[in-house]
Amino acid sequence: MLNKYARAFFTRVLTPFAAFLLRRGVSPDAVTLIGTAGVVAGALWFFPRGEFFWGTITITLFVFSDLVDGNMARQAGISSRWGAFLDSTLDRVADAAIFGGLALWYAGNGNDNALCAVAIFCLASGQVVSYTKARGESIGLPVAVNGLIERAERLVISLVAAGLSGLQTFGVPSWIGVLLPIALWIVAVGSLVTLIQRVVTVRRESAEADAAAAAAEGGAA
């Protein structure tokens, strides 16, 4: 849901900036690469050190490149399969860095193996959720389901909670730190539900497609 409505809103907001970059000769692919590099650097530098507020600010600034590059490509009329592939692939890299950074914190100074495992599960399940849709579509199925928690929800829930938890640095009471563990559990459970939804959808759609193909063959015979 967030992916549908928030993306439309921010696309409109960022359209002038995208046009500005195009006038300066910046390519959509360059924005994709720079944005991913910024997210990875922010996540793997700040999060393992427990600097959640500044890590979230850095990641948020760069994560909007995911909207800017596509906007630029549409304005310039140069949307391509390569651009879509690069964008989708680097999204997975960015997501892995975010949850990997959180896992490193809990494996180190965060000293919580259970939450380290939850962060790793968030990382892995997010990749598999994306894979199920891509694989289903690659075999000709529509995979007509969004799921409970998609990439936009995973990022918003995790980054908002991380940013708020990081406010402890500025004297906010320590209880606010509980928001990040809660968020990770929500993302983990939501990702599992989404994965199940997509697998069930692909199973149903594949059965329908196989039945339709068998009926067509029978009619031809």
PDB file of N, CA and C in Angstrom, residues 34-139:
ATOM      1  N   ILE A  34      24.891   5.904  -7.366  1.00  0.00           N
ATOM      2  CA  ILE A  34      25.265   6.799  -6.261  1.00  0.00           C
ATOM      3  C   ILE A  34      24.327   6.592  -5.076  1.00  0.00           C
ATOM      4  N   GLY A  35      23.048   6.458  -5.351  1.00  0.00           N
ATOM      5  CA  GLY A  35      22.082   6.248  -4.283  1.00  0.00           C
ATOM      6  C   GLY A  35      22.351   4.969  -3.514  1.00  0.00           C
ATOM      7  N   THR A  36      22.620   3.894  -4.242  1.00  0.00           N
ATOM      8  CA  THR A  36      22.904   2.611  -3.579  1.00  0.00           C
ATOM      9  C   THR A  36      24.186   2.698  -2.767  1.00  0.00           C
ATOM     10  N   ALA A  37      25.213   3.326  -3.336  1.00  0.00           N
ATOM     11  CA  ALA A  37      26.483   3.475  -2.612  1.00  0.00           C
ATOM     12  C   ALA A  37      26.275   4.256  -1.321  1.00  0.00           C
ATOM     13  N   GLY A  38      25.440   5.300  -1.372  1.00  0.00           N
ATOM     14  CA  GLY A  38      25.177   6.095  -0.177  1.00  0.00           C
ATOM     15  C   GLY A  38      24.437   5.307   0.895  1.00  0.00           C
ATOM     16  N   VAL A  39      23.457   4.531   0.478  1.00  0.00           N
ATOM     17  CA  VAL A  39      22.705   3.707   1.433  1.00  0.00           C
ATOM     18  C   VAL A  39      23.625   2.677   2.080  1.00  0.00           C
ATOM     19  N   VAL A  40      24.414   1.995   1.262  1.00  0.00           N
ATOM     20  CA  VAL A  40      25.321   0.964   1.778  1.00  0.00           C
ATOM     21  C   VAL A  40      26.332   1.573   2.750  1.00  0.00           C
ATOM     22  N   ALA A  41      26.910   2.704   2.360  1.00  0.00           N
ATOM     23  CA  ALA A  41      27.903   3.345   3.222  1.00  0.00           C
ATOM     24  C   ALA A  41      27.272   3.792   4.544  1.00  0.00           C
ATOM     25  N   GLY A  42      26.091   4.413   4.464  1.00  0.00           N
ATOM     26  CA  GLY A  42      25.423   4.876   5.672  1.00  0.00           C
ATOM     27  C   GLY A  42      25.046   3.736   6.598  1.00  0.00           C
ATOM     28  N   ALA A  43      24.515   2.661   6.015  1.00  0.00           N
ATOM     29  CA  ALA A  43      24.068   1.529   6.825  1.00  0.00           C
ATOM     30  C   ALA A  43      25.240   0.796   7.474  1.00  0.00           C
ATOM     31  N   LEU A  44      26.310   0.580   6.720  1.00  0.00           N
ATOM     32  CA  LEU A  44      27.418  -0.226   7.240  1.00  0.00           C
ATOM     33  C   LEU A  44      28.425   0.593   8.055  1.00  0.00           C
ATOM     34  N   TRP A  45      28.330   1.914   7.986  1.00  0.00           N
ATOM     35  CA  TRP A  45      29.196   2.736   8.821  1.00  0.00           C
ATOM     36  C   TRP A  45      28.513   3.085  10.143  1.00  0.00           C
ATOM     37  N   PHE A  46      27.293   3.551  10.079  1.00  0.00           N
ATOM     38  CA  PHE A  46      26.624   4.041  11.286  1.00  0.00           C
ATOM     39  C   PHE A  46      25.939   2.947  12.108  1.00  0.00           C
ATOM     40  N   PHE A  47      25.198   2.054  11.460  1.00  0.00           N
ATOM     41  CA  PHE A  47      24.403   1.091  12.217  1.00  0.00           C
ATOM     42  C   PHE A  47      25.250   0.150  13.089  1.00  0.00           C
ATOM     43  N   PRO A  48      26.348  -0.424  12.572  1.00  0.00           N
ATOM     44  CA  PRO A  48      27.134  -1.311  13.448  1.00  0.00           C
ATOM     45  C   PRO A  48      27.741  -0.588  14.647  1.00  0.00           C
ATOM     46  N   ARG A  49      27.833   0.747  14.586  1.00  0.00           N
ATOM     47  CA  ARG A  49      28.371   1.538  15.687  1.00  0.00           C
ATOM     48  C   ARG A  49      27.269   2.008  16.647  1.00  0.00           C
ATOM     49  N   GLY A  50      26.024   1.653  16.327  1.00  0.00           N
ATOM     50  CA  GLY A  50      24.910   2.062  17.170  1.00  0.00           C
ATOM     51  C   GLY A  50      24.463   3.494  16.949  1.00  0.00           C
ATOM     52  N   GLU A  51      24.934   4.137  15.885  1.00  0.00           N
ATOM     53  CA  GLU A  51      24.561   5.518  15.587  1.00  0.00           C
ATOM     54  C   GLU A  51      23.347   5.505  14.652  1.00  0.00           C
ATOM     55  N   PHE A  52      22.209   5.140  15.233  1.00  0.00           N
ATOM     56  CA  PHE A  52      21.017   4.896  14.431  1.00  0.00           C
ATOM     57  C   PHE A  52      20.413   6.167  13.843  1.00  0.00           C
ATOM     58  N   PHE A  53      20.479   7.269  14.575  1.00  0.00           N
ATOM     59  CA  PHE A  53      19.866   8.495  14.071  1.00  0.00           C
ATOM     60  C   PHE A  53      20.578   8.974  12.807  1.00  0.00           C
ATOM     61  N   TRP A  54      21.897   9.128  12.889  1.00  0.00           N
ATOM     62  CA  TRP A  54      22.638   9.628  11.733  1.00  0.00           C
ATOM     63  C   TRP A  54      22.651   8.612  10.595  1.00  0.00           C
ATOM     64  N   GLY A  55      22.639   7.340  10.944  1.00  0.00           N
ATOM     65  CA  GLY A  55      22.546   6.320   9.909  1.00  0.00           C
ATOM     66  C   GLY A  55      21.238   6.421   9.146  1.00  0.00           C
ATOM     67  N   THR A  56      20.150   6.627   9.877  1.00  0.00           N
ATOM     68  CA  THR A  56      18.838   6.741   9.244  1.00  0.00           C
ATOM     69  C   THR A  56      18.754   7.988   8.369  1.00  0.00           C
ATOM     70  N   ILE A  57      19.296   9.107   8.868  1.00  0.00           N
ATOM     71  CA  ILE A  57      19.285  10.343   8.071  1.00  0.00           C
ATOM     72  C   ILE A  57      20.042  10.131   6.763  1.00  0.00           C
ATOM     73  N   THR A  58      21.228   9.533   6.850  1.00  0.00           N
ATOM     74  CA  THR A  58      22.043   9.299   5.652  1.00  0.00           C
ATOM     75  C   THR A  58      21.335   8.379   4.672  1.00  0.00           C
ATOM     76  N   ILE A  59      20.803   7.276   5.184  1.00  0.00           N
ATOM     77  CA  ILE A  59      20.113   6.310   4.313  1.00  0.00           C
ATOM     78  C   ILE A  59      18.905   6.941   3.652  1.00  0.00           C
ATOM     79  N   THR A  60      18.127   7.699   4.423  1.00  0.00           N
ATOM     80  CA  THR A  60      16.912   8.313   3.882  1.00  0.00           C
ATOM     81  C   THR A  60      17.234   9.278   2.750  1.00  0.00           C
ATOM     82  N   LEU A  61      18.296  10.048   2.908  1.00  0.00           N
ATOM     83  CA  LEU A  61      18.687  10.989   1.857  1.00  0.00           C
ATOM     84  C   LEU A  61      18.992  10.274   0.545  1.00  0.00           C
ATOM     85  N   PHE A  62      19.648   9.135   0.655  1.00  0.00           N
ATOM     86  CA  PHE A  62      20.050   8.422  -0.559  1.00  0.00           C
ATOM     87  C   PHE A  62      18.976   7.478  -1.089  1.00  0.00           C
ATOM     88  N   VAL A  63      18.081   7.007  -0.218  1.00  0.00           N
ATOM     89  CA  VAL A  63      17.106   6.019  -0.658  1.00  0.00           C
ATOM     90  C   VAL A  63      16.105   6.630  -1.640  1.00  0.00           C
ATOM     91  N   PHE A  64      15.957   7.960  -1.619  1.00  0.00           N
ATOM     92  CA  PHE A  64      15.044   8.601  -2.558  1.00  0.00           C
ATOM     93  C   PHE A  64      15.548   8.517  -3.991  1.00  0.00           C
ATOM     94  N   SER A  65      16.804   8.126  -4.171  1.00  0.00           N
ATOM     95  CA  SER A  65      17.313   7.952  -5.536  1.00  0.00           C
ATOM     96  C   SER A  65      16.517   6.892  -6.277  1.00  0.00           C
ATOM     97  N   ASP A  66      15.890   5.980  -5.520  1.00  0.00           N
ATOM     98  CA  ASP A  66      15.088   4.920  -6.125  1.00  0.00           C
ATOM     99  C   ASP A  66      13.889   5.502  -6.865  1.00  0.00           C
ATOM    100  N   LEU A  67      13.430   6.682  -6.428  1.00  0.00           N
ATOM    101  CA  LEU A  67      12.324   7.357  -7.103  1.00  0.00           C
ATOM    102  C   LEU A  67      12.828   8.322  -8.170  1.00  0.00           C
ATOM    103  N   VAL A  68      13.978   8.924  -7.906  1.00  0.00           N
ATOM    104  CA  VAL A  68      14.500   9.931  -8.831  1.00  0.00           C
ATOM    105  C   VAL A  68      14.963   9.306 -10.143  1.00  0.00           C
ATOM    106  N   ASP A  69      15.652   8.161 -10.080  1.00  0.00           N
ATOM    107  CA  ASP A  69      16.201   7.585 -11.314  1.00  0.00           C
ATOM    108  C   ASP A  69      15.105   7.182 -12.299  1.00  0.00           C
ATOM    109  N   GLY A  70      14.045   6.556 -11.776  1.00  0.00           N
ATOM    110  CA  GLY A  70      12.945   6.176 -12.653  1.00  0.00           C
ATOM    111  C   GLY A  70      12.237   7.393 -13.234  1.00  0.00           C
ATOM    112  N   ASN A  71      12.087   8.419 -12.411  1.00  0.00           N
ATOM    113  CA  ASN A  71      11.473   9.662 -12.863  1.00  0.00           C
ATOM    114  C   ASN A  71      12.301  10.277 -13.993  1.00  0.00           C
ATOM    115  N   MET A  72      13.612  10.286 -13.821  1.00  0.00           N
ATOM    116  CA  MET A  72      14.501  10.829 -14.847  1.00  0.00           C
ATOM    117  C   MET A  72      14.369  10.052 -16.154  1.00  0.00           C
ATOM    118  N   ALA A  73      14.335   8.717 -16.034  1.00  0.00           N
ATOM    119  CA  ALA A  73      14.249   7.881 -17.235  1.00  0.00           C
ATOM    120  C   ALA A  73      12.947   8.152 -17.994  1.00  0.00           C
ATOM    121  N   ARG A  74      11.855   8.323 -17.261  1.00  0.00           N
ATOM    122  CA  ARG A  74      10.578   8.597 -17.923  1.00  0.00           C
ATOM    123  C   ARG A  74      10.578   9.978 -18.578  1.00  0.00           C
ATOM    124  N   GLN A  75      11.116  10.964 -17.879  1.00  0.00           N
ATOM    125  CA  GLN A  75      11.158  12.307 -18.463  1.00  0.00           C
ATOM    126  C   GLN A  75      12.017  12.358 -19.728  1.00  0.00           C
ATOM    127  N   ALA A  76      13.115  11.611 -19.701  1.00  0.00           N
ATOM    128  CA  ALA A  76      14.032  11.620 -20.847  1.00  0.00           C
ATOM    129  C   ALA A  76      13.599  10.650 -21.940  1.00  0.00           C
ATOM    130  N   GLY A  77      12.600   9.813 -21.638  1.00  0.00           N
ATOM    131  CA  GLY A  77      12.142   8.835 -22.614  1.00  0.00           C
ATOM    132  C   GLY A  77      13.149   7.750 -22.883  1.00  0.00           C
ATOM    133  N   ILE A  78      13.922   7.394 -21.843  1.00  0.00           N
ATOM    134  CA  ILE A  78      14.974   6.390 -22.037  1.00  0.00           C
ATOM    135  C   ILE A  78      14.792   5.201 -21.090  1.00  0.00           C
ATOM    136  N   SER A  79      13.549   4.919 -20.693  1.00  0.00           N
ATOM    137  CA  SER A  79      13.302   3.753 -19.851  1.00  0.00           C
ATOM    138  C   SER A  79      13.738   2.502 -20.609  1.00  0.00           C
ATOM    139  N   SER A  80      14.400   1.595 -19.909  1.00  0.00           N
ATOM    140  CA  SER A  80      14.933   0.410 -20.580  1.00  0.00           C
ATOM    141  C   SER A  80      14.894  -0.792 -19.657  1.00  0.00           C
ATOM    142  N   ARG A  81      15.016  -1.964 -20.252  1.00  0.00           N
ATOM    143  CA  ARG A  81      15.073  -3.191 -19.457  1.00  0.00           C
ATOM    144  C   ARG A  81      16.327  -3.190 -18.575  1.00  0.00           C
ATOM    145  N   TRP A  82      17.423  -2.664 -19.120  1.00  0.00           N
ATOM    146  CA  TRP A  82      18.661  -2.608 -18.339  1.00  0.00           C
ATOM    147  C   TRP A  82      18.487  -1.735 -17.102  1.00  0.00           C
ATOM    148  N   GLY A  83      17.872  -0.586 -17.283  1.00  0.00           N
ATOM    149  CA  GLY A  83      17.650   0.310 -16.156  1.00  0.00           C
ATOM    150  C   GLY A  83      16.790  -0.338 -15.081  1.00  0.00           C
ATOM    151  N   ALA A  84      15.735  -1.029 -15.511  1.00  0.00           N
ATOM    152  CA  ALA A  84      14.859  -1.703 -14.555  1.00  0.00           C
ATOM    153  C   ALA A  84      15.612  -2.813 -13.827  1.00  0.00           C
ATOM    154  N   PHE A  85      16.444  -3.554 -14.568  1.00  0.00           N
ATOM    155  CA  PHE A  85      17.232  -4.622 -13.968  1.00  0.00           C
ATOM    156  C   PHE A  85      18.226  -4.077 -12.955  1.00  0.00           C
ATOM    157  N   LEU A  86      18.944  -3.020 -13.350  1.00  0.00           N
ATOM    158  CA  LEU A  86      19.949  -2.425 -12.460  1.00  0.00           C
ATOM    159  C   LEU A  86      19.298  -1.900 -11.190  1.00  0.00           C
ATOM    160  N   ASP A  87      18.173  -1.203 -11.342  1.00  0.00           N
ATOM    161  CA  ASP A  87      17.475  -0.628 -10.199  1.00  0.00           C
ATOM    162  C   ASP A  87      17.019  -1.711  -9.231  1.00  0.00           C
ATOM    163  N   SER A  88      16.407  -2.768  -9.766  1.00  0.00           N
ATOM    164  CA  SER A  88      15.906  -3.845  -8.920  1.00  0.00           C
ATOM    165  C   SER A  88      17.043  -4.584  -8.221  1.00  0.00           C
ATOM    166  N   THR A  89      18.126  -4.821  -8.941  1.00  0.00           N
ATOM    167  CA  THR A  89      19.266  -5.542  -8.368  1.00  0.00           C
ATOM    168  C   THR A  89      19.907  -4.744  -7.234  1.00  0.00           C
ATOM    169  N   LEU A  90      20.110  -3.451  -7.462  1.00  0.00           N
ATOM    170  CA  LEU A  90      20.755  -2.628  -6.445  1.00  0.00           C
ATOM    171  C   LEU A  90      19.834  -2.349  -5.254  1.00  0.00           C
ATOM    172  N   ASP A  91      18.522  -2.430  -5.463  1.00  0.00           N
ATOM    173  CA  ASP A  91      17.594  -2.351  -4.329  1.00  0.00           C
ATOM    174  C   ASP A  91      17.867  -3.480  -3.344  1.00  0.00           C
ATOM    175  N   ARG A  92      18.143  -4.659  -3.883  1.00  0.00           N
ATOM    176  CA  ARG A  92      18.429  -5.814  -3.014  1.00  0.00           C
ATOM    177  C   ARG A  92      19.739  -5.594  -2.246  1.00  0.00           C
ATOM    178  N   VAL A  93      20.708  -4.988  -2.911  1.00  0.00           N
ATOM    179  CA  VAL A  93      21.983  -4.691  -2.252  1.00  0.00           C
ATOM    180  C   VAL A  93      21.768  -3.704  -1.103  1.00  0.00           C
ATOM    181  N   ALA A  94      20.996  -2.662  -1.359  1.00  0.00           N
ATOM    182  CA  ALA A  94      20.731  -1.648  -0.333  1.00  0.00           C
ATOM    183  C   ALA A  94      19.996  -2.253   0.858  1.00  0.00           C
ATOM    184  N   ASP A  95      18.975  -3.065   0.585  1.00  0.00           N
ATOM    185  CA  ASP A  95      18.221  -3.700   1.672  1.00  0.00           C
ATOM    186  C   ASP A  95      19.124  -4.597   2.520  1.00  0.00           C
ATOM    187  N   ALA A  96      19.989  -5.346   1.845  1.00  0.00           N
ATOM    188  CA  ALA A  96      20.896  -6.235   2.569  1.00  0.00           C
ATOM    189  C   ALA A  96      21.829  -5.437   3.470  1.00  0.00           C
ATOM    190  N   ALA A  97      22.296  -4.277   2.998  1.00  0.00           N
ATOM    191  CA  ALA A  97      23.190  -3.448   3.811  1.00  0.00           C
ATOM    192  C   ALA A  97      22.477  -2.923   5.054  1.00  0.00           C
ATOM    193  N   ILE A  98      21.223  -2.511   4.904  1.00  0.00           N
ATOM    194  CA  ILE A  98      20.476  -1.962   6.040  1.00  0.00           C
ATOM    195  C   ILE A  98      20.288  -3.004   7.132  1.00  0.00           C
ATOM    196  N   PHE A  99      19.753  -4.147   6.767  1.00  0.00           N
ATOM    197  CA  PHE A  99      19.508  -5.175   7.786  1.00  0.00           C
ATOM    198  C   PHE A  99      20.813  -5.848   8.214  1.00  0.00           C
ATOM    199  N   GLY A 100      21.790  -5.894   7.312  1.00  0.00           N
ATOM    200  CA  GLY A 100      23.104  -6.404   7.691  1.00  0.00           C
ATOM    201  C   GLY A 100      23.768  -5.513   8.720  1.00  0.00           C
ATOM    202  N   GLY A 101      23.633  -4.192   8.547  1.00  0.00           N
ATOM    203  CA  GLY A 101      24.192  -3.248   9.516  1.00  0.00           C
ATOM    204  C   GLY A 101      23.561  -3.414  10.890  1.00  0.00           C
ATOM    205  N   LEU A 102      22.245  -3.609  10.921  1.00  0.00           N
ATOM    206  CA  LEU A 102      21.553  -3.825  12.194  1.00  0.00           C
ATOM    207  C   LEU A 102      21.987  -5.150  12.831  1.00  0.00           C
ATOM    208  N   ALA A 103      22.151  -6.180  11.997  1.00  0.00           N
ATOM    209  CA  ALA A 103      22.602  -7.470  12.516  1.00  0.00           C
ATOM    210  C   ALA A 103      24.004  -7.355  13.116  1.00  0.00           C
ATOM    211  N   LEU A 104      24.867  -6.583  12.470  1.00  0.00           N
ATOM    212  CA  LEU A 104      26.223  -6.398  12.987  1.00  0.00           C
ATOM    213  C   LEU A 104      26.208  -5.696  14.347  1.00  0.00           C
ATOM    214  N   TRP A 105      25.298  -4.746  14.517  1.00  0.00           N
ATOM    215  CA  TRP A 105      25.184  -4.068  15.815  1.00  0.00           C
ATOM    216  C   TRP A 105      24.796  -5.043  16.914  1.00  0.00           C
ATOM    217  N   TYR A 106      23.770  -5.854  16.642  1.00  0.00           N
ATOM    218  CA  TYR A 106      23.307  -6.789  17.670  1.00  0.00           C
ATOM    219  C   TYR A 106      24.288  -7.932  17.895  1.00  0.00           C
ATOM    220  N   ALA A 107      25.094  -8.246  16.883  1.00  0.00           N
ATOM    221  CA  ALA A 107      26.124  -9.278  17.050  1.00  0.00           C
ATOM    222  C   ALA A 107      27.324  -8.747  17.823  1.00  0.00           C
ATOM    223  N   GLY A 108      27.484  -7.415  17.830  1.00  0.00           N
ATOM    224  CA  GLY A 108      28.618  -6.800  18.512  1.00  0.00           C
ATOM    225  C   GLY A 108      28.218  -6.094  19.780  1.00  0.00           C
ATOM    226  N   ASN A 109      28.303  -4.768  19.780  1.00  0.00           N
ATOM    227  CA  ASN A 109      28.020  -4.005  20.994  1.00  0.00           C
ATOM    228  C   ASN A 109      26.568  -4.064  21.433  1.00  0.00           C
ATOM    229  N   GLY A 110      25.659  -4.371  20.503  1.00  0.00           N
ATOM    230  CA  GLY A 110      24.256  -4.521  20.879  1.00  0.00           C
ATOM    231  C   GLY A 110      24.021  -5.739  21.732  1.00  0.00           C
ATOM    232  N   ASN A 111      24.904  -6.724  21.585  1.00  0.00           N
ATOM    233  CA  ASN A 111      24.936  -7.904  22.456  1.00  0.00           C
ATOM    234  C   ASN A 111      23.571  -8.574  22.614  1.00  0.00           C
ATOM    235  N   ASP A 112      22.955  -8.907  21.476  1.00  0.00           N
ATOM    236  CA  ASP A 112      21.657  -9.590  21.532  1.00  0.00           C
ATOM    237  C   ASP A 112      21.578 -10.542  20.341  1.00  0.00           C
ATOM    238  N   ASN A 113      21.902 -11.796  20.586  1.00  0.00           N
ATOM    239  CA  ASN A 113      21.940 -12.776  19.503  1.00  0.00           C
ATOM    240  C   ASN A 113      20.566 -13.019  18.890  1.00  0.00           C
ATOM    241  N   ALA A 114      19.524 -12.935  19.718  1.00  0.00           N
ATOM    242  CA  ALA A 114      18.170 -13.162  19.207  1.00  0.00           C
ATOM    243  C   ALA A 114      17.794 -12.085  18.190  1.00  0.00           C
ATOM    244  N   LEU A 115      18.070 -10.822  18.526  1.00  0.00           N
ATOM    245  CA  LEU A 115      17.748  -9.747  17.594  1.00  0.00           C
ATOM    246  C   LEU A 115      18.670  -9.752  16.382  1.00  0.00           C
ATOM    247  N   CYS A 116      19.898 -10.225  16.571  1.00  0.00           N
ATOM    248  CA  CYS A 116      20.790 -10.406  15.423  1.00  0.00           C
ATOM    249  C   CYS A 116      20.162 -11.404  14.448  1.00  0.00           C
ATOM    250  N   ALA A 117      19.622 -12.496  14.982  1.00  0.00           N
ATOM    251  CA  ALA A 117      18.971 -13.510  14.145  1.00  0.00           C
ATOM    252  C   ALA A 117      17.730 -12.942  13.460  1.00  0.00           C
ATOM    253  N   VAL A 118      16.968 -12.122  14.188  1.00  0.00           N
ATOM    254  CA  VAL A 118      15.769 -11.513  13.603  1.00  0.00           C
ATOM    255  C   VAL A 118      16.154 -10.579  12.464  1.00  0.00           C
ATOM    256  N   ALA A 119      17.209  -9.781  12.652  1.00  0.00           N
ATOM    257  CA  ALA A 119      17.670  -8.877  11.595  1.00  0.00           C
ATOM    258  C   ALA A 119      18.125  -9.661  10.363  1.00  0.00           C
ATOM    259  N   ILE A 120      18.816 -10.768  10.589  1.00  0.00           N
ATOM    260  CA  ILE A 120      19.258 -11.608   9.471  1.00  0.00           C
ATOM    261  C   ILE A 120      18.052 -12.211   8.758  1.00  0.00           C
ATOM    262  N   PHE A 121      17.030 -12.605   9.540  1.00  0.00           N
ATOM    263  CA  PHE A 121      15.807 -13.142   8.932  1.00  0.00           C
ATOM    264  C   PHE A 121      15.120 -12.079   8.090  1.00  0.00           C
ATOM    265  N   CYS A 122      15.086 -10.838   8.582  1.00  0.00           N
ATOM    266  CA  CYS A 122      14.508  -9.731   7.803  1.00  0.00           C
ATOM    267  C   CYS A 122      15.256  -9.560   6.490  1.00  0.00           C
ATOM    268  N   LEU A 123      16.578  -9.644   6.558  1.00  0.00           N
ATOM    269  CA  LEU A 123      17.408  -9.523   5.365  1.00  0.00           C
ATOM    270  C   LEU A 123      17.062 -10.637   4.365  1.00  0.00           C
ATOM    271  N   ALA A 124      17.079 -11.874   4.846  1.00  0.00           N
ATOM    272  CA  ALA A 124      16.868 -13.019   3.955  1.00  0.00           C
ATOM    273  C   ALA A 124      15.441 -13.067   3.416  1.00  0.00           C
ATOM    274  N   SER A 125      14.470 -12.841   4.281  1.00  0.00           N
ATOM    275  CA  SER A 125      13.074 -12.942   3.851  1.00  0.00           C
ATOM    276  C   SER A 125      12.737 -11.852   2.836  1.00  0.00           C
ATOM    277  N   GLY A 126      13.321 -10.665   3.019  1.00  0.00           N
ATOM    278  CA  GLY A 126      13.091  -9.595   2.046  1.00  0.00           C
ATOM    279  C   GLY A 126      13.593  -9.978   0.663  1.00  0.00           C
ATOM    280  N   GLN A 127      14.754 -10.632   0.612  1.00  0.00           N
ATOM    281  CA  GLN A 127      15.292 -11.078  -0.668  1.00  0.00           C
ATOM    282  C   GLN A 127      14.399 -12.146  -1.300  1.00  0.00           C
ATOM    283  N   VAL A 128      13.928 -13.079  -0.463  1.00  0.00           N
ATOM    284  CA  VAL A 128      13.116 -14.181  -0.989  1.00  0.00           C
ATOM    285  C   VAL A 128      11.750 -13.674  -1.442  1.00  0.00           C
ATOM    286  N   VAL A 129      11.176 -12.731  -0.701  1.00  0.00           N
ATOM    287  CA  VAL A 129       9.888 -12.151  -1.105  1.00  0.00           C
ATOM    288  C   VAL A 129      10.007 -11.542  -2.498  1.00  0.00           C
ATOM    289  N   SER A 130      11.072 -10.797  -2.740  1.00  0.00           N
ATOM    290  CA  SER A 130      11.291 -10.201  -4.057  1.00  0.00           C
ATOM    291  C   SER A 130      11.514 -11.287  -5.109  1.00  0.00           C
ATOM    292  N   TYR A 131      12.248 -12.326  -4.742  1.00  0.00           N
ATOM    293  CA  TYR A 131      12.553 -13.398  -5.688  1.00  0.00           C
ATOM    294  C   TYR A 131      11.298 -14.141  -6.130  1.00  0.00           C
ATOM    295  N   THR A 132      10.386 -14.403  -5.178  1.00  0.00           N
ATOM    296  CA  THR A 132       9.185 -15.163  -5.528  1.00  0.00           C
ATOM    297  C   THR A 132       8.376 -14.445  -6.607  1.00  0.00           C
ATOM    298  N   LYS A 133       8.271 -13.128  -6.493  1.00  0.00           N
ATOM    299  CA  LYS A 133       7.523 -12.381  -7.512  1.00  0.00           C
ATOM    300  C   LYS A 133       8.254 -12.402  -8.847  1.00  0.00           C
ATOM    301  N   ALA A 134       9.571 -12.157  -8.802  1.00  0.00           N
ATOM    302  CA  ALA A 134      10.348 -12.143 -10.042  1.00  0.00           C
ATOM    303  C   ALA A 134      10.326 -13.512 -10.718  1.00  0.00           C
ATOM    304  N   ARG A 135      10.459 -14.572  -9.919  1.00  0.00           N
ATOM    305  CA  ARG A 135      10.475 -15.925 -10.495  1.00  0.00           C
ATOM    306  C   ARG A 135       9.110 -16.308 -11.041  1.00  0.00           C
ATOM    307  N   GLY A 136       8.061 -15.932 -10.317  1.00  0.00           N
ATOM    308  CA  GLY A 136       6.720 -16.218 -10.804  1.00  0.00           C
ATOM    309  C   GLY A 136       6.449 -15.516 -12.123  1.00  0.00           C
ATOM    310  N   GLU A 137       6.853 -14.255 -12.207  1.00  0.00           N
ATOM    311  CA  GLU A 137       6.642 -13.506 -13.445  1.00  0.00           C
ATOM    312  C   GLU A 137       7.487 -14.065 -14.580  1.00  0.00           C
ATOM    313  N   SER A 138       8.668 -14.603 -14.248  1.00  0.00           N
ATOM    314  CA  SER A 138       9.550 -15.140 -15.294  1.00  0.00           C
ATOM    315  C   SER A 138       8.983 -16.392 -15.946  1.00  0.00           C
ATOM    316  N   ILE A 139       8.064 -17.087 -15.257  1.00  0.00           N
ATOM    317  CA  ILE A 139       7.440 -18.284 -15.849  1.00  0.00           C
ATOM    318  C   ILE A 139       6.035 -17.958 -16.369  1.00  0.00           C
TER     319      ILE A 139
END
